[in-house]
Coordinates of C-alpha atoms and ligand atoms in Angstrom, one line a residue:
M122 CA 12.2 17.4 -24.2
S123 CA 14.8 19.1 -22.5
D124 CA 16.3 17.5 -20.5
A125 CA 15.6 21.2 -18.2
P126 CA 12.9 20.7 -15.1
V127 CA 9.9 21.0 -16.9
K128 CA 7.6 24.2 -15.1
P129 CA 3.8 24.0 -15.1
S130 CA 3.3 26.7 -17.6
A131 CA 2.2 30.0 -16.7
G132 CA 0.2 30.3 -20.4
T133 CA -3.2 29.7 -21.3
R134 CA -4.5 26.9 -19.0
L135 CA -5.2 23.6 -20.7
R136 CA -8.7 23.2 -22.0
L137 CA -9.5 19.1 -22.3
R138 CA -13.1 17.9 -23.4
I139 CA -14.0 14.1 -23.0
T140 CA -16.5 10.9 -24.3
A141 CA -19.7 10.9 -22.2
S142 CA -19.3 7.9 -20.5
A143 CA -15.8 9.8 -19.0
E144 CA -17.7 12.3 -18.6
S145 CA -20.4 10.6 -16.0
I146 CA -17.4 8.8 -14.7
V147 CA -15.7 11.5 -13.9
R148 CA -18.5 13.4 -12.4
S149 CA -18.6 10.8 -10.1
G150 CA -15.7 11.3 -7.9
H151 CA -13.1 9.1 -10.5
P152 CA -9.5 9.8 -10.0
W153 CA -8.6 8.6 -13.2
L154 CA -8.9 9.8 -17.1
F155 CA -7.4 7.6 -19.4
S156 CA -5.8 9.3 -22.8
D157 CA -8.9 7.6 -24.9
S158 CA -11.3 9.5 -22.9
I159 CA -10.4 12.8 -24.6
H160 CA -11.2 13.3 -27.7
E161 CA -10.5 17.5 -27.9
T162 CA -7.7 19.1 -25.9
N163 CA -6.6 22.9 -26.5
R164 CA -2.9 22.2 -26.6
P165 CA -0.2 20.1 -25.9
G166 CA 0.0 19.0 -22.0
Q167 CA 2.9 19.2 -20.1
L168 CA 3.9 17.2 -18.0
G169 CA 3.0 17.9 -14.0
E170 CA 0.3 20.8 -15.2
L171 CA -3.3 21.9 -13.8
A172 CA -5.3 20.4 -17.2
V173 CA -9.5 21.2 -17.6
I174 CA -11.5 19.2 -18.1
Y175 CA -14.9 20.7 -19.2
D176 CA -18.0 18.9 -19.9
R177 CA -20.7 18.8 -23.3
K178 CA -22.0 22.6 -22.5
D179 CA -19.0 23.7 -21.6
K180 CA -18.6 23.8 -18.0
F181 CA -15.7 22.8 -15.9
L182 CA -16.2 19.8 -14.8
A183 CA -13.2 18.6 -12.6
V184 CA -8.9 19.6 -12.5
G185 CA -6.1 17.2 -12.5
L186 CA -2.7 16.5 -13.0
F187 CA -2.1 16.1 -16.4
D188 CA 1.2 13.4 -17.6
P189 CA 1.7 13.4 -21.6
D190 CA 3.2 10.1 -21.4
S191 CA 0.8 8.4 -18.3
P192 CA -2.5 6.7 -20.2
I193 CA -3.9 7.7 -17.4
R194 CA -3.2 11.0 -18.7
V195 CA -4.6 13.1 -16.2
R196 CA -5.2 12.6 -12.0
M197 CA -8.3 14.3 -10.5
L198 CA -7.6 17.2 -7.6
H199 CA -10.9 18.3 -7.4
A200 CA -14.4 17.5 -9.3
G201 CA -17.6 19.2 -8.3
K202 CA -16.9 23.3 -8.5
P203 CA -14.8 25.1 -10.2
V204 CA -12.1 26.2 -7.8
T205 CA -8.1 28.1 -7.9
I206 CA -5.5 25.5 -7.6
D207 CA -3.6 28.0 -5.3
T208 CA -0.8 28.1 -2.8
A209 CA -3.9 28.5 0.2
W210 CA -6.0 25.7 -1.8
W211 CA -3.0 23.3 -1.7
Q212 CA -2.4 24.1 2.3
A213 CA -6.0 24.0 3.1
R214 CA -6.1 20.0 1.7
L215 CA -3.5 19.2 3.5
V216 CA -4.9 20.2 7.0
Q217 CA -7.9 18.2 5.6
T218 CA -5.8 14.9 4.7
L219 CA -4.3 15.4 7.8
A220 CA -7.6 15.6 10.2
R221 CA -8.9 12.2 8.6
R222 CA -5.7 10.8 11.0
A223 CA -6.8 13.1 14.6
G224 CA -7.3 10.4 16.8
L225 CA -6.3 7.2 14.9
F226 CA -3.2 6.7 17.2
D227 CA -1.8 7.0 20.3
A228 CA 1.4 7.4 21.4
T229 CA 2.3 3.3 21.2
T230 CA 1.9 3.4 17.1
T231 CA 4.5 5.8 15.4
G232 CA 4.4 3.6 12.2
Y233 CA 1.7 5.0 9.2
R234 CA 0.5 6.3 6.0
L235 CA -0.2 10.3 6.7
I236 CA -1.1 9.8 2.9
H237 CA -2.7 7.5 1.0
G238 CA -2.8 8.8 -3.0
E239 CA -6.3 9.0 -4.7
S240 CA -8.4 7.9 -1.8
D241 CA -7.0 11.7 -0.1
G242 CA -7.0 13.5 -2.5
W243 CA -3.0 13.0 -3.5
P244 CA -2.9 10.7 -6.7
G245 CA 0.0 8.8 -6.9
L246 CA 1.4 9.8 -3.9
V247 CA 1.7 8.2 -0.6
I248 CA 3.5 10.0 2.3
D249 CA 4.3 8.1 5.7
R250 CA 5.4 8.5 9.1
Y251 CA 8.1 6.5 10.5
D252 CA 9.1 8.3 13.9
T253 CA 10.3 11.1 13.3
T254 CA 11.4 10.4 9.6
L255 CA 8.9 10.9 7.0
V256 CA 8.2 8.9 3.9
L257 CA 7.3 10.0 0.0
K258 CA 6.5 8.0 -2.1
L259 CA 5.8 8.7 -5.8
Y260 CA 3.9 6.4 -8.0
T261 CA 3.3 9.3 -10.9
A262 CA 5.5 11.5 -12.8
A263 CA 3.5 14.8 -12.2
W264 CA 4.4 16.0 -9.4
L265 CA 7.9 16.0 -10.2
P266 CA 8.1 19.0 -11.7
R267 CA 5.7 20.0 -7.9
L268 CA 8.3 18.2 -5.5
D269 CA 10.3 21.9 -4.1
E270 CA 6.5 23.2 -3.8
I271 CA 5.1 19.8 -2.5
L272 CA 8.2 19.9 0.2
G273 CA 7.3 23.2 1.2
L274 CA 3.9 22.3 2.3
I275 CA 5.2 19.0 4.5
K276 CA 7.5 21.3 6.0
E277 CA 5.1 23.6 7.3
K278 CA 2.0 21.3 8.2
I279 CA 3.9 17.7 8.7
S280 CA 6.7 17.3 11.9
G281 CA 9.8 15.5 11.3
E282 CA 14.1 14.9 11.0
R283 CA 14.2 14.0 7.5
L284 CA 12.0 12.9 3.8
V285 CA 12.9 10.6 2.7
L286 CA 11.5 10.8 -1.7
R287 CA 11.4 6.7 -2.8
L288 CA 9.9 6.3 -6.2
S289 CA 8.4 4.1 -8.4
R290 CA 10.9 2.1 -10.7
N291 CA 8.3 2.9 -14.0
I292 CA 9.8 6.7 -13.0
Q293 CA 12.9 6.7 -12.5
P294 CA 15.1 6.8 -15.7
L295 CA 12.6 9.6 -16.3
A296 CA 12.9 11.0 -12.6
E297 CA 16.9 11.2 -12.9
K298 CA 17.4 12.3 -16.4
Q299 CA 14.9 15.3 -16.2
F300 CA 15.0 16.2 -12.6
R301 CA 17.8 15.0 -11.1
R302 CA 16.2 12.7 -8.4
R303 CA 16.9 9.9 -7.5
D304 CA 15.0 7.1 -5.2
G305 CA 16.3 6.7 -1.4
Q306 CA 17.1 10.5 -1.5
M307 CA 17.0 13.1 0.9
L308 CA 14.3 16.0 0.1
F309 CA 15.7 17.1 3.7
G310 CA 18.1 16.5 7.4
T311 CA 20.6 13.3 6.8
A312 CA 20.1 10.4 5.6
P313 CA 19.6 7.4 8.0
I314 CA 22.3 5.3 8.5
N315 CA 20.9 2.4 9.9
P316 CA 17.1 1.1 8.5
V317 CA 14.5 3.4 11.3
I318 CA 12.7 2.4 14.3
F319 CA 9.1 2.8 15.8
S320 CA 6.3 1.6 16.5
E321 CA 2.5 -0.5 16.3
H322 CA 0.5 -1.0 18.9
G323 CA 4.0 -1.2 21.5
V324 CA 5.6 -3.1 19.5
R325 CA 9.1 -2.0 17.4
F326 CA 9.9 -3.0 13.9
E327 CA 12.9 -1.4 12.3
A328 CA 12.2 -0.4 7.8
D329 CA 14.7 -0.1 5.6
V330 CA 13.2 3.0 4.6
L331 CA 15.8 3.8 1.5
R332 CA 15.4 0.2 -0.3
G333 CA 13.2 -1.5 1.6
Q334 CA 9.9 -2.8 -0.6
K335 CA 6.9 0.1 -0.9
T336 CA 8.0 2.8 1.6
G337 CA 10.1 0.1 3.6
F338 CA 7.3 -1.7 5.3
F339 CA 3.1 -3.0 5.4
L340 CA 2.2 -0.7 8.0
D341 CA -1.6 -1.8 5.0
Q342 CA -1.2 -5.0 7.7
R343 CA -1.8 -3.3 10.9
E344 CA -4.9 -4.1 12.4
N345 CA -5.0 -7.9 11.3
R346 CA -1.1 -7.8 13.1
R347 CA -3.1 -6.9 16.2
E348 CA -6.0 -9.4 15.7
V349 CA -3.1 -12.1 15.4
E350 CA -1.8 -11.1 18.5
T351 CA -5.2 -12.0 20.1
L352 CA -5.1 -15.2 18.3
A353 CA -2.0 -16.7 18.5
K354 CA -1.9 -17.9 22.4
G355 CA -0.4 -21.6 23.1
R356 CA -0.4 -22.2 19.3
R357 CA 2.2 -22.5 16.6
V358 CA 2.6 -20.4 14.0
L359 CA 3.5 -20.3 10.1
N360 CA 3.6 -17.3 9.1
A361 CA 4.3 -17.7 5.0
F362 CA 5.8 -14.0 2.7
S363 CA 6.2 -12.7 6.4
F364 CA 8.2 -10.6 5.0
S365 CA 10.2 -8.7 7.6
G366 CA 8.3 -10.8 10.5
G367 CA 5.6 -7.9 11.6
F368 CA 2.3 -10.8 12.4
S369 CA 5.0 -13.0 14.1
V370 CA 6.2 -10.5 16.4
Y371 CA 2.9 -9.6 17.6
A372 CA 1.6 -13.8 17.3
A373 CA 5.0 -13.1 19.7
R374 CA 3.3 -11.2 22.1
G375 CA 0.4 -12.9 21.8
G376 CA 1.2 -15.7 23.8
A377 CA 2.0 -18.6 20.6
K378 CA 4.7 -21.4 21.0
S379 CA 6.4 -20.6 18.1
V380 CA 6.6 -18.8 15.5
T381 CA 7.7 -20.3 11.9
D382 CA 8.6 -17.0 8.5
L383 CA 8.9 -18.0 5.7
D384 CA 9.8 -15.7 3.0
I385 CA 12.3 -16.6 0.1
S386 CA 13.9 -13.3 0.5
A387 CA 17.2 -14.1 3.5
H388 CA 17.6 -9.9 3.2
A389 CA 13.5 -9.8 4.4
L390 CA 14.2 -12.9 7.4
D391 CA 17.6 -10.8 9.2
S392 CA 15.0 -8.2 8.9
A393 CA 12.7 -10.5 11.2
K394 CA 15.6 -11.4 13.0
R395 CA 16.3 -8.3 14.3
N396 CA 12.7 -7.0 14.5
F397 CA 12.7 -10.3 17.5
A398 CA 16.1 -8.5 19.0
L399 CA 13.5 -5.3 19.6
N400 CA 11.1 -7.2 21.5
Q401 CA 12.4 -9.1 23.4
N402 CA 11.6 -6.4 27.0
F403 CA 8.0 -8.2 26.6
S404 CA 8.4 -11.6 28.1
A405 CA 5.8 -13.2 26.3
V406 CA 8.0 -12.4 22.9
A407 CA 11.2 -13.8 25.1
A408 CA 9.7 -16.5 25.9
C409 CA 8.4 -18.0 22.2
R410 CA 10.6 -20.2 19.9
H411 CA 11.2 -18.1 16.7
E412 CA 12.8 -19.9 13.6
T413 CA 13.6 -18.6 10.1
V414 CA 12.9 -20.5 7.2
Q415 CA 14.1 -19.6 4.3
A416 CA 12.4 -21.3 0.5
D417 CA 9.7 -20.8 -2.5
A418 CA 6.2 -21.1 0.1
F419 CA 4.4 -22.2 -2.2
E420 CA 6.9 -24.8 -2.7
W421 CA 7.6 -25.9 0.8
I422 CA 4.2 -25.6 2.3
E423 CA 3.4 -28.6 0.1
K424 CA 6.2 -30.0 0.4
T425 CA 5.6 -29.9 5.0
A426 CA 4.7 -32.3 7.2
A427 CA 4.7 -29.8 9.7
K428 CA 1.8 -28.6 11.9
F429 CA 0.4 -25.6 12.7
D430 CA -2.4 -23.9 14.9
L431 CA -2.2 -21.1 13.4
V432 CA -1.3 -20.0 9.8
V433 CA -0.9 -16.3 8.2
L434 CA -0.8 -16.4 4.2
D435 CA -0.2 -13.0 2.6
P436 CA 1.5 -13.4 -0.5
P437 CA 2.6 -10.3 -2.7
S438 CA -0.1 -9.5 -5.6
L439 CA -0.5 -12.3 -7.4
A440 CA -2.3 -10.8 -9.7
K441 CA -0.1 -7.5 -10.8
R442 CA -1.7 -6.5 -14.4
A443 CA -6.1 -7.3 -15.6
T444 CA -5.1 -10.0 -17.7
E445 CA -4.0 -12.6 -14.3
R446 CA -6.7 -12.7 -12.7
E447 CA -8.9 -16.3 -13.3
G448 CA -5.1 -17.6 -12.5
A449 CA -4.3 -15.6 -9.5
I450 CA -7.4 -16.7 -8.5
R451 CA -6.7 -20.5 -9.0
A452 CA -3.0 -19.2 -7.9
Y453 CA -5.2 -17.8 -4.4
E454 CA -7.4 -21.1 -4.0
R455 CA -5.0 -24.0 -4.0
V456 CA -2.2 -21.7 -1.9
N457 CA -4.7 -21.4 0.4
A458 CA -5.7 -25.5 0.6
L459 CA -2.3 -26.3 1.3
G460 CA -2.1 -23.8 4.3
I461 CA -5.5 -25.3 5.7
H462 CA -3.6 -28.4 5.0
L463 CA -1.1 -27.8 7.5
L464 CA -3.4 -27.3 10.5
A465 CA -3.7 -29.0 13.5
R466 CA -7.6 -29.8 14.8
D467 CA -9.2 -26.2 16.1
G468 CA -6.0 -24.2 13.7
I469 CA -7.0 -21.1 12.2
L470 CA -6.4 -19.8 8.3
V471 CA -5.5 -15.7 8.7
A472 CA -5.8 -15.9 3.9
G473 CA -5.0 -11.8 2.5
S474 CA -4.2 -10.7 -0.9
C475 CA -3.3 -6.6 -1.5
S476 CA -4.2 -8.1 -5.8
A477 CA -6.5 -4.9 -6.2
H478 CA -7.3 -6.6 -9.4
V479 CA -9.4 -9.8 -7.5
S480 CA -11.7 -8.0 -5.5
S481 CA -12.7 -8.7 -2.2
A482 CA -16.0 -11.6 -3.0
E483 CA -13.9 -13.1 -5.8
F484 CA -10.7 -13.8 -2.9
F485 CA -13.2 -14.5 -0.2
D486 CA -14.5 -16.8 -2.0
A487 CA -11.5 -18.5 -3.4
V488 CA -10.8 -19.5 0.7
R489 CA -14.0 -21.0 1.8
R490 CA -14.4 -23.4 -1.7
A491 CA -10.8 -24.5 -0.8
A492 CA -11.3 -24.5 2.9
M493 CA -14.8 -26.6 1.7
K494 CA -12.8 -28.9 -1.3
S495 CA -10.5 -29.9 2.7
G496 CA -13.7 -31.9 3.9
R497 CA -13.2 -30.2 7.3
K498 CA -16.3 -28.3 9.4
F499 CA -14.5 -24.4 9.9
S500 CA -15.9 -21.5 10.3
E501 CA -15.9 -17.6 9.6
L502 CA -14.8 -15.7 12.1
K503 CA -14.4 -12.4 10.0
T504 CA -13.1 -10.2 7.2
V505 CA -11.3 -7.6 6.6
L506 CA -10.6 -4.9 4.3
H507 CA -8.3 -1.6 3.8
P508 CA -7.4 0.2 7.3
A509 CA -8.8 3.9 8.5
D510 CA -4.8 5.3 7.6
H511 CA -4.8 3.8 3.7
P512 CA -9.1 4.3 2.6
A513 CA -10.1 3.1 -0.9
G514 CA -12.4 5.3 -2.3
F515 CA -13.0 3.8 -6.3
K516 CA -12.5 0.3 -7.1
E517 CA -9.3 0.2 -8.8
A518 CA -8.0 1.3 -4.7
E519 CA -9.8 -1.7 -2.8
Y520 CA -6.4 -4.2 -2.8
L521 CA -6.6 -5.5 0.9
K522 CA -8.5 -8.2 2.2
V523 CA -7.9 -10.5 5.1
I524 CA -10.7 -13.5 5.9
Y525 CA -10.2 -15.7 9.1
L526 CA -11.3 -19.2 8.9
K527 CA -11.1 -21.2 12.0
F528 CA -11.2 -25.5 11.6
T529 CA -12.6 -27.1 14.2
T530 CA -12.2 -30.3 12.8
Ligands
LIG1632 N1 3.2 -10.1 5.9 C1 4.3 -9.4 5.2 C2 3.9 -8.9 4.0 C3 4.3 -9.7 2.7 S1 4.7 -9.2 1.2 C4 3.8 -8.3 6.4 O1 2.5 -8.2 6.9 O2 4.6 -7.3 6.1 C5 5.5 -10.5 0.6 C6 6.4 -11.3 0.8 O3 6.5 -11.8 -0.4 C7 7.9 -10.5 0.9 O4 9.0 -10.5 1.9 C8 8.5 -11.1 0.4 O5 9.8 -12.4 -0.2 C9 8.0 -12.8 -0.5 N2 7.7 -13.5 -1.4 C10 7.6 -13.0 -2.6 N3 7.7 -14.6 -3.6 C11 7.4 -15.5 -2.5 C12 7.5 -16.5 -2.9 N4 8.0 -17.9 -3.8 N5 8.4 -17.9 -1.2 C13 8.0 -17.4 -0.3 N6 7.8 -15.6 -0.2 C14 8.1 -15.0 -1.4

């Protein structure tokens, strides 16, 4: 491959024929076509170009972005009737995506997801808003040759003072070598000197948009944080795997007596302290005792003698790949058993999972098993899946699930 950026080919369209089973999967709207499902191509495809998929009767089936180096060879943009993918089509798609967020947030929430990848029709592409800062994150190299085009669309339809580019780790070498694009690079506007400040339901947070995990904050847990606020009054709260203390500041605003942030990362805990400082205008936050513990949470919760009235357990993904699924289910059961053990009478467990390879049923059952084996009386308050700005349109996209249990003995 040359070092020059590869432009989507203007010559003959890339045409693919695929296996019968892949045909029905694509027809049903699934956004991924794997390389081993392709049995015929008219020519080699280039990164980011449009690939048109035809069925056995030579009828148009779908069109998507081609990636010659990924096992997900095509990421669908559209399936069904034939379409022309031109500037007007992209504009319409963006307008449609933004319209899905209309009315979701009022002025007290300035941090949320504008585009959520496949499930919004933008496979492998995310845009988050943090007040006037926009963050574009790419999880597939197929968008790299199209960045200028995307940039034009964003400038036209989304207001913002700056746009940061974030790249998933696996595409960073290619992005640098072939496209001179780097993780944390500004696409427009000036680089922020400090973390950017935004708000969620009136709670102020900082986000490290240049280097932080995901795009700088876990925006997907917003509605669970708000729920925790309503449950926290008078309680001693443990926020295990706290990151920057998102759940904790809400708990404090909800009247928690004390909040303990537990994370292995000193960087995350420093951010949690600053997030508490940002919200001292709320008298309940100012009155709440806040402590941070830097430790391996799995070890700490096993050893501590402390008791809590509300435990939030939201670990990082415990199954990074499908083969880790069973081990992850056991690990969820074990870590939640330990969390339950720390709960005082009438204590509440808020257990989360962000592993796409573990289904919500498998996760909820693992937590319920832990609760049953504890021998304590408990009731299930609720289960929560994806929030509206993080839609999950197909099975592999369903990563987020949270279950709330209350232990009455
Ligand atoms: N609940 C958070 C997001 C959690 S992300 C929120 O709503 O914002 C997972 C966090 O777990 C990260 O901050 C990471 O530093 C931390 N982590 C990973 N492994 C850990 C371990 N073994 N012990 C404690 N924290 C850990």
